[in-house]
Amino acid sequence: MGMMLGSTRGLEMPNYAVVHKAVSYEVRRYAPSIVAECNFAKGGWGEGDDGSPFGVLARYIGVFGKPENLWQSNGGTAEPIAMTAPVIVTAPEPISMTAPVLVSPTQGDNAHTMAFVLPASRFQTVAAAPQPTDSRVTLRQLPERLQAVRTYSWNFRPDSAKEQLAALLADLQTDGWAVKHTAAGHPEWQAAGYNPPFALPFLKRNEVLVSVEEKPN
């Protein structure tokens, strides 16, 4: 039953503390973490030719067999890494804060990426983590960060994430939270999916996360 429902019970998740709770979102302070990242293909997240990097990342941690990594702490051998939740997608696109929601691709921004968060209970630095043998996988340390998070259910798709993002941005503006922006002037945001695709849609947990500035007391 757990497999059919796509339960995340027992999976390690990123550490955070809730610093503000509103009706439709909460603001979390995330602890530093290590992520394994892989770019989508040119089509980007959700396109038919997006070259979904999930399989590449899954092979890095050893989901399908021998892990595609080398761990120096264990004599340079392959090291299985426990699956964690959520899977994070960074899709740098501008979002209109007025109705209707208008989304258009950007030029010159970073590529869309998918990331697995490595278990913080085992790996605190990039140097300490197993190194990928597939050049498409890179490791990166995320610093402590303050993010506003809106949770929603049903399928983990770009169109639904963008709708939820627009609602979150509007709420943050109303509540006086300053949103961080990329060099291109777009909000810094991510989408997070906690369940496998075969999980029942109404039981899925998804989130959109927006980086925000510290709010004066």
mmCIF file of N, CA and C in Angstrom, residues 5-51:
data_model
loop_
_atom_site.group_PDB
_atom_site.id
_atom_site.type_symbol
_atom_site.label_atom_id
_atom_site.label_comp_id
_atom_site.label_asym_id
_atom_site.label_seq_id
_atom_site.Cartn_x
_atom_site.Cartn_y
_atom_site.Cartn_z
ATOM 1 N N LEU A 5 0.791 4.272 -2.771
ATOM 2 C CA LEU A 5 0.466 5.640 -2.398
ATOM 3 C C LEU A 5 1.655 6.578 -2.549
ATOM 4 N N GLY A 6 2.852 6.002 -2.741
ATOM 5 C CA GLY A 6 4.038 6.840 -2.896
ATOM 6 C C GLY A 6 4.439 7.513 -1.602
ATOM 7 N N SER A 7 4.406 6.788 -0.497
ATOM 8 C CA SER A 7 4.714 7.361 0.808
ATOM 9 C C SER A 7 6.175 7.777 0.888
ATOM 10 N N THR A 8 6.429 8.893 1.598
ATOM 11 C CA THR A 8 7.801 9.338 1.850
ATOM 12 C C THR A 8 8.232 9.014 3.276
ATOM 13 N N ARG A 9 7.470 8.178 3.960
ATOM 14 C CA ARG A 9 7.793 7.817 5.330
ATOM 15 C C ARG A 9 9.178 7.182 5.389
ATOM 16 N N GLY A 10 9.990 7.645 6.328
ATOM 17 C CA GLY A 10 11.320 7.087 6.506
ATOM 18 C C GLY A 10 12.398 7.789 5.707
ATOM 19 N N LEU A 11 12.034 8.677 4.780
ATOM 20 C CA LEU A 11 13.034 9.398 4.004
ATOM 21 C C LEU A 11 13.544 10.603 4.783
ATOM 22 N N GLU A 12 14.838 10.818 4.723
ATOM 23 C CA GLU A 12 15.411 12.006 5.362
ATOM 24 C C GLU A 12 15.056 13.235 4.540
ATOM 25 N N MET A 13 14.747 14.334 5.218
ATOM 26 C CA MET A 13 14.369 15.578 4.545
ATOM 27 C C MET A 13 15.250 16.716 5.041
ATOM 28 N N PRO A 14 15.339 17.791 4.278
ATOM 29 C CA PRO A 14 16.187 18.917 4.685
ATOM 30 C C PRO A 14 15.756 19.478 6.041
ATOM 31 N N ASN A 15 16.740 19.928 6.807
ATOM 32 C CA ASN A 15 16.460 20.518 8.114
ATOM 33 C C ASN A 15 16.079 21.990 7.967
ATOM 34 N N TYR A 16 15.034 22.382 8.671
ATOM 35 C CA TYR A 16 14.634 23.788 8.649
ATOM 36 C C TYR A 16 13.856 24.127 9.906
ATOM 37 N N ALA A 17 13.759 25.433 10.162
ATOM 38 C CA ALA A 17 12.943 25.942 11.259
ATOM 39 C C ALA A 17 11.935 26.928 10.669
ATOM 40 N N VAL A 18 10.696 26.853 11.114
ATOM 41 C CA VAL A 18 9.660 27.778 10.648
ATOM 42 C C VAL A 18 9.787 29.076 11.435
ATOM 43 N N VAL A 19 9.988 30.195 10.714
ATOM 44 C CA VAL A 19 10.141 31.490 11.379
ATOM 45 C C VAL A 19 8.897 32.363 11.249
ATOM 46 N N HIS A 20 8.004 31.998 10.343
ATOM 47 C CA HIS A 20 6.752 32.751 10.182
ATOM 48 C C HIS A 20 5.727 31.837 9.532
ATOM 49 N N LYS A 21 4.510 31.880 10.023
ATOM 50 C CA LYS A 21 3.459 31.042 9.462
ATOM 51 C C LYS A 21 2.254 31.916 9.114
ATOM 52 N N ALA A 22 1.851 31.867 7.853
ATOM 53 C CA ALA A 22 0.674 32.593 7.378
ATOM 54 C C ALA A 22 -0.392 31.577 6.981
ATOM 55 N N VAL A 23 -1.522 32.059 6.524
ATOM 56 C CA VAL A 23 -2.624 31.161 6.159
ATOM 57 C C VAL A 23 -2.239 30.271 4.988
ATOM 58 N N SER A 24 -1.595 30.829 3.971
ATOM 59 C CA SER A 24 -1.348 30.081 2.737
ATOM 60 C C SER A 24 0.116 29.720 2.503
ATOM 61 N N TYR A 25 1.005 30.107 3.415
ATOM 62 C CA TYR A 25 2.421 29.806 3.232
ATOM 63 C C TYR A 25 3.117 29.897 4.578
ATOM 64 N N GLU A 26 4.388 29.451 4.598
ATOM 65 C CA GLU A 26 5.227 29.658 5.765
ATOM 66 C C GLU A 26 6.628 30.030 5.314
ATOM 67 N N VAL A 27 7.352 30.697 6.171
ATOM 68 C CA VAL A 27 8.730 31.077 5.869
ATOM 69 C C VAL A 27 9.649 30.186 6.707
ATOM 70 N N ARG A 28 10.588 29.527 6.021
ATOM 71 C CA ARG A 28 11.478 28.575 6.663
ATOM 72 C C ARG A 28 12.935 29.023 6.545
ATOM 73 N N ARG A 29 13.676 28.759 7.598
ATOM 74 C CA ARG A 29 15.116 28.956 7.551
ATOM 75 C C ARG A 29 15.768 27.581 7.410
ATOM 76 N N TYR A 30 16.306 27.325 6.221
ATOM 77 C CA TYR A 30 16.908 26.029 5.924
ATOM 78 C C TYR A 30 18.365 25.993 6.357
ATOM 79 N N ALA A 31 18.769 24.873 6.902
ATOM 80 C CA ALA A 31 20.173 24.651 7.233
ATOM 81 C C ALA A 31 20.955 24.388 5.948
ATOM 82 N N PRO A 32 22.264 24.584 5.952
ATOM 83 C CA PRO A 32 23.077 24.265 4.770
ATOM 84 C C PRO A 32 22.912 22.793 4.386
ATOM 85 N N SER A 33 23.022 22.511 3.100
ATOM 86 C CA SER A 33 22.874 21.138 2.618
ATOM 87 C C SER A 33 23.665 20.957 1.337
ATOM 88 N N ILE A 34 23.923 19.701 0.994
ATOM 89 C CA ILE A 34 24.635 19.352 -0.233
ATOM 90 C C ILE A 34 23.624 18.787 -1.224
ATOM 91 N N VAL A 35 23.697 19.241 -2.462
ATOM 92 C CA VAL A 35 22.804 18.720 -3.493
ATOM 93 C C VAL A 35 23.606 18.171 -4.653
ATOM 94 N N ALA A 36 23.058 17.143 -5.294
ATOM 95 C CA ALA A 36 23.576 16.632 -6.561
ATOM 96 C C ALA A 36 22.650 17.151 -7.644
ATOM 97 N N GLU A 37 23.191 17.832 -8.631
ATOM 98 C CA GLU A 37 22.382 18.504 -9.643
ATOM 99 C C GLU A 37 22.679 17.974 -11.038
ATOM 100 N N CYS A 38 21.668 18.088 -11.898
ATOM 101 C CA CYS A 38 21.824 17.748 -13.315
ATOM 102 C C CYS A 38 20.899 18.652 -14.109
ATOM 103 N N ASN A 39 21.393 19.178 -15.209
ATOM 104 C CA ASN A 39 20.585 20.059 -16.045
ATOM 105 C C ASN A 39 19.568 19.281 -16.871
ATOM 106 N N PHE A 40 18.420 19.897 -17.080
ATOM 107 C CA PHE A 40 17.489 19.403 -18.089
ATOM 108 C C PHE A 40 18.078 19.700 -19.468
ATOM 109 N N ALA A 41 17.523 19.050 -20.482
ATOM 110 C CA ALA A 41 17.932 19.342 -21.856
ATOM 111 C C ALA A 41 17.420 20.723 -22.251
ATOM 112 N N LYS A 42 17.711 21.128 -23.455
ATOM 113 C CA LYS A 42 17.403 22.481 -23.916
ATOM 114 C C LYS A 42 15.920 22.822 -23.791
ATOM 115 N N GLY A 43 15.053 21.818 -23.920
ATOM 116 C CA GLY A 43 13.624 22.099 -23.842
ATOM 117 C C GLY A 43 13.175 22.589 -22.490
ATOM 118 N N GLY A 44 13.936 22.266 -21.445
ATOM 119 C CA GLY A 44 13.572 22.714 -20.107
ATOM 120 C C GLY A 44 12.562 21.794 -19.444
ATOM 121 N N TRP A 45 12.292 22.070 -18.189
ATOM 122 C CA TRP A 45 11.391 21.262 -17.373
ATOM 123 C C TRP A 45 9.999 21.192 -17.991
ATOM 124 N N GLY A 46 9.516 19.963 -18.177
ATOM 125 C CA GLY A 46 8.147 19.770 -18.629
ATOM 126 C C GLY A 46 7.958 19.709 -20.128
ATOM 127 N N GLU A 47 8.999 20.022 -20.901
ATOM 128 C CA GLU A 47 8.885 19.928 -22.350
ATOM 129 C C GLU A 47 9.128 18.491 -22.794
ATOM 130 N N GLY A 48 8.643 18.158 -23.987
ATOM 131 C CA GLY A 48 8.773 16.788 -24.473
ATOM 132 C C GLY A 48 10.203 16.340 -24.625
ATOM 133 N N ASP A 49 11.109 17.286 -24.872
ATOM 134 C CA ASP A 49 12.520 16.942 -25.063
ATOM 135 C C ASP A 49 13.359 17.437 -23.890
ATOM 136 N N ASP A 50 12.773 17.418 -22.661
ATOM 137 C CA ASP A 50 13.493 17.996 -21.528
ATOM 138 C C ASP A 50 14.649 17.126 -21.050
ATOM 139 N N GLY A 51 14.756 15.879 -21.565
ATOM 140 C CA GLY A 51 15.854 15.015 -21.159
ATOM 141 C C GLY A 51 15.909 14.845 -19.659
#
